[in-house]
Amino acid sequence: MAGSNGEMIETPKHIKITEGFSGLTVLEVVRRAMPQIGARAVFKKARMGRVLVNNEKCNPLDRVTTDDIVTVLLLRRPIPQMLEVTVADKWVNTPAGPFTVVREDAELLVVSKPPGCASHPALGHGGDTLIERIIHYLGPFPDDFKPALANRLDLRTSGLVFVGKSPRARQHLGNALQKGRIDKYYLTLVAGWAEEVGEIDRALEKKPDSRALVAYPEGHPRLKSRMQQAHTRFRTIYRAEHPLMASLLDVELITGRYHQIRRHLAGEGFPVAQDQRYGDKRFN
């Protein structure tokens, strides 16, 4: 059964018993046909009436014979329905500044953040940030709902940013990013010749951001630095020798820590080009 609000769908999986399976228990049949289902799960499903033999409830230790039909009712998520795209590839200008709408429908907004635009207000950046541009573009929302960026990009980084236009969409985006269901790739130009493929799994120190420095008094626990696990993969797309040795990388972020790509690659000896903070000043 499936509801209209996106709950799990119950889907039957039928197993017709051949001579090779005849005489086995229901438990053995299900475990052989679907090894991803553990024995404990088979017993639980049987108690709930989700394992049947010839459309009747059964005991997992019952034995089957040739031509019996074992049915296992599996739960799966419904296939999401794509909403109609209302805006695509449109450059817009707002009182807070411009950006490009890559895709928009009733629930989701995908924008291209220009370089030099801060994602959120911070010390030294306010009034012209991406979130303020988006709020100007979308206009007022009912019930005091405000759109929020599902992901952030560094000030000088351009790229796609997702925005949920409803509480439900915002929650789904947050869950998808937190559980790693959205892959994040970046084209990155670095100094030097990087290896063909590489993987960096090294913790990075997280220091309190500018908002915490303003919000909490000196000595507060939120102002203490801490180490965060950080994982980056990359492959080299192209290497140049003249006029400078440089590599163009396809970088995959497994985690998304503060300045992760810039800090990880600089630590490997391949700093990002034009990075004024972690980069190579002579190369820049």
Coordinates of N, CA and C in Angstrom, one line a residue, residues 104-187:
E104 N 14.0 25.6 -10.9 CA 13.1 26.0 -9.9 C 11.8 25.3 -10.1
D105 N 11.2 24.7 -9.1 CA 9.8 24.2 -9.2 C 9.1 24.6 -7.9
A106 N 8.0 24.0 -7.6 CA 7.1 24.4 -6.5 C 7.8 24.2 -5.2
E107 N 8.8 23.2 -5.1 CA 9.4 22.9 -3.8 C 10.9 23.2 -3.7
L108 N 11.5 23.3 -4.8 CA 13.0 23.3 -4.8 C 13.5 24.5 -5.7
L109 N 14.6 25.1 -5.2 CA 15.3 26.1 -6.0 C 16.7 25.8 -6.0
V110 N 17.3 25.7 -7.2 CA 18.7 25.4 -7.4 C 19.3 26.7 -8.0
V111 N 20.3 27.3 -7.4 CA 20.9 28.5 -7.9 C 22.4 28.3 -8.1
S112 N 23.0 29.1 -8.9 CA 24.4 29.2 -9.1 C 25.0 30.4 -8.4
K113 N 25.8 30.1 -7.3 CA 26.3 31.2 -6.5 C 27.5 31.8 -7.3
P114 N 27.5 33.1 -7.5 CA 28.7 33.7 -8.1 C 29.9 33.8 -7.2
P115 N 31.1 33.8 -7.7 CA 32.3 34.0 -6.8 C 32.3 35.4 -6.2
G116 N 32.8 35.5 -5.0 CA 32.8 36.8 -4.3 C 31.6 37.1 -3.5
C117 N 30.6 36.2 -3.6 CA 29.3 36.4 -2.9 C 29.3 35.5 -1.6
A118 N 29.2 36.0 -0.4 CA 29.1 35.2 0.8 C 27.8 34.5 0.8
S119 N 27.8 33.3 1.4 CA 26.5 32.5 1.5 C 25.6 33.1 2.5
H120 N 26.1 33.5 3.6 CA 25.3 34.0 4.7 C 25.9 35.3 5.3
P121 N 25.2 36.1 6.0 CA 25.7 37.3 6.6 C 26.8 36.9 7.7
A122 N 27.9 37.6 7.7 CA 28.9 37.4 8.7 C 29.7 38.7 8.9
L123 N 30.6 38.7 9.8 CA 31.4 39.9 10.0 C 32.0 40.3 8.7
G124 N 31.8 41.5 8.2 CA 32.3 42.0 7.0 C 31.5 41.7 5.8
H125 N 30.4 40.9 5.9 CA 29.6 40.6 4.8 C 28.1 40.6 5.3
G126 N 27.4 41.5 4.7 CA 26.0 41.6 5.1 C 25.3 42.5 4.1
G127 N 24.0 42.2 3.8 CA 23.2 43.0 2.9 C 23.3 42.5 1.4
D128 N 24.4 41.8 1.1 CA 24.5 41.4 -0.3 C 24.9 39.9 -0.4
T129 N 24.5 39.1 0.6 CA 24.8 37.7 0.6 C 23.8 36.9 -0.3
L130 N 24.2 35.6 -0.5 CA 23.3 34.8 -1.4 C 22.0 34.6 -0.8
I131 N 21.9 34.3 0.5 CA 20.6 34.1 1.1 C 19.7 35.3 1.0
E132 N 20.3 36.5 1.2 CA 19.5 37.7 1.1 C 19.0 37.9 -0.3
R133 N 19.8 37.6 -1.3 CA 19.4 37.7 -2.7 C 18.3 36.8 -3.0
I134 N 18.4 35.5 -2.4 CA 17.3 34.6 -2.7 C 16.0 35.0 -2.0
I135 N 16.1 35.5 -0.8 CA 14.9 36.0 -0.1 C 14.2 37.1 -0.9
H136 N 15.0 38.0 -1.5 CA 14.5 39.1 -2.3 C 13.8 38.5 -3.6
Y137 N 14.4 37.5 -4.1 CA 13.9 36.8 -5.4 C 12.5 36.1 -5.1
L138 N 12.5 35.3 -4.0 CA 11.3 34.5 -3.7 C 10.2 35.3 -3.1
G139 N 10.5 36.4 -2.4 CA 9.5 37.2 -1.8 C 9.0 36.7 -0.5
P140 N 8.0 37.3 0.1 CA 7.5 36.9 1.4 C 6.8 35.5 1.4
F141 N 7.0 34.7 2.5 CA 6.4 33.4 2.6 C 5.3 33.5 3.7
P142 N 4.3 32.7 3.6 CA 3.3 32.6 4.7 C 3.8 31.9 5.9
D143 N 3.2 32.1 7.1 CA 3.5 31.4 8.3 C 4.9 31.6 8.8
D144 N 5.5 32.7 8.5 CA 6.8 33.1 9.0 C 7.9 32.1 8.5
F145 N 7.6 31.4 7.5 CA 8.7 30.5 6.9 C 9.7 31.3 6.1
K146 N 11.0 31.0 6.4 CA 12.0 31.6 5.6 C 12.9 30.5 4.9
P147 N 13.2 30.7 3.7 CA 14.0 29.7 3.0 C 15.4 29.7 3.5
A148 N 16.1 28.6 3.5 CA 17.4 28.4 4.0 C 18.3 27.7 3.0
L149 N 19.6 28.0 2.9 CA 20.5 27.2 2.1 C 20.7 25.9 2.7
A150 N 20.6 24.8 1.8 CA 20.9 23.5 2.3 C 22.4 23.2 2.4
N151 N 23.1 23.9 1.5 CA 24.6 23.7 1.5 C 25.2 25.1 1.3
R152 N 26.4 25.2 1.8 CA 27.1 26.5 1.7 C 28.4 26.3 0.8
L153 N 28.8 27.5 0.2 CA 30.1 27.5 -0.5 C 30.9 28.7 0.0
D154 N 32.3 28.5 -0.1 CA 33.2 29.6 0.3 C 32.9 30.8 -0.5
L155 N 33.4 31.9 0.1 CA 33.2 33.3 -0.5 C 33.6 33.3 -2.0
R156 N 34.8 32.8 -2.3 CA 35.3 32.9 -3.6 C 35.0 31.7 -4.5
T157 N 34.2 30.8 -4.0 CA 33.8 29.6 -4.8 C 32.5 29.8 -5.4
S158 N 32.4 29.4 -6.7 CA 31.1 29.4 -7.4 C 30.6 28.0 -7.5
G159 N 29.3 27.8 -7.6 CA 28.7 26.5 -7.7 C 27.3 26.4 -7.4
L160 N 26.7 25.2 -7.3 CA 25.3 25.0 -7.1 C 24.9 25.0 -5.6
V161 N 23.8 25.7 -5.3 CA 23.3 25.7 -3.9 C 21.8 25.4 -4.0
F162 N 21.4 24.5 -3.0 CA 20.0 24.0 -3.0 C 19.3 24.8 -1.9
V163 N 18.0 25.1 -2.2 CA 17.2 25.9 -1.3 C 15.8 25.2 -1.3
G164 N 15.4 24.8 -0.1 CA 14.0 24.3 0.0 C 13.0 25.4 0.2
K165 N 11.9 25.3 -0.6 CA 11.0 26.4 -0.6 C 9.8 26.1 0.3
S166 N 9.9 25.0 1.1 CA 8.8 24.7 2.0 C 9.5 24.0 3.2
P167 N 8.9 24.0 4.4 CA 9.5 23.2 5.5 C 9.8 21.8 5.2
R168 N 8.9 21.1 4.4 CA 9.1 19.7 4.1 C 10.3 19.6 3.1
A169 N 10.4 20.4 2.1 CA 11.6 20.4 1.2 C 12.9 20.7 1.9
R170 N 12.8 21.7 2.8 CA 14.1 22.0 3.5 C 14.5 20.8 4.4
Q171 N 13.6 20.1 5.0 CA 13.9 19.0 5.8 C 14.5 17.8 5.0
H172 N 13.9 17.6 3.8 CA 14.3 16.5 3.0 C 15.8 16.8 2.5
L173 N 16.0 18.0 2.1 CA 17.4 18.4 1.6 C 18.4 18.2 2.7
G174 N 18.1 18.7 3.9 CA 19.0 18.5 5.0 C 19.3 17.1 5.3
N175 N 18.3 16.2 5.3 CA 18.5 14.8 5.6 C 19.3 14.1 4.5
A176 N 19.0 14.5 3.2 CA 19.8 13.9 2.1 C 21.3 14.3 2.2
L177 N 21.6 15.5 2.5 CA 23.0 16.0 2.6 C 23.6 15.3 3.9
Q178 N 22.9 15.2 5.0 CA 23.5 14.6 6.2 C 23.8 13.2 6.0
K179 N 23.0 12.5 5.2 CA 23.1 11.0 5.0 C 24.0 10.7 3.8
G180 N 24.5 11.7 3.1 CA 25.4 11.5 2.0 C 24.7 11.0 0.7
R181 N 23.5 11.4 0.6 CA 22.7 11.0 -0.6 C 22.9 12.0 -1.8
I182 N 23.6 13.1 -1.5 CA 23.9 14.1 -2.6 C 25.4 14.1 -2.7
D183 N 25.9 13.8 -3.9 CA 27.3 13.8 -4.2 C 27.7 15.2 -4.5
K184 N 28.9 15.6 -4.1 CA 29.5 17.0 -4.2 C 30.8 16.9 -4.9
Y185 N 30.9 17.5 -6.1 CA 32.1 17.5 -6.9 C 32.5 19.0 -7.3
Y186 N 33.8 19.2 -7.3 CA 34.2 20.6 -7.6 C 35.4 20.5 -8.6
L187 N 35.4 21.4 -9.6 CA 36.5 21.6 -10.5 C 37.5 22.5 -9.8

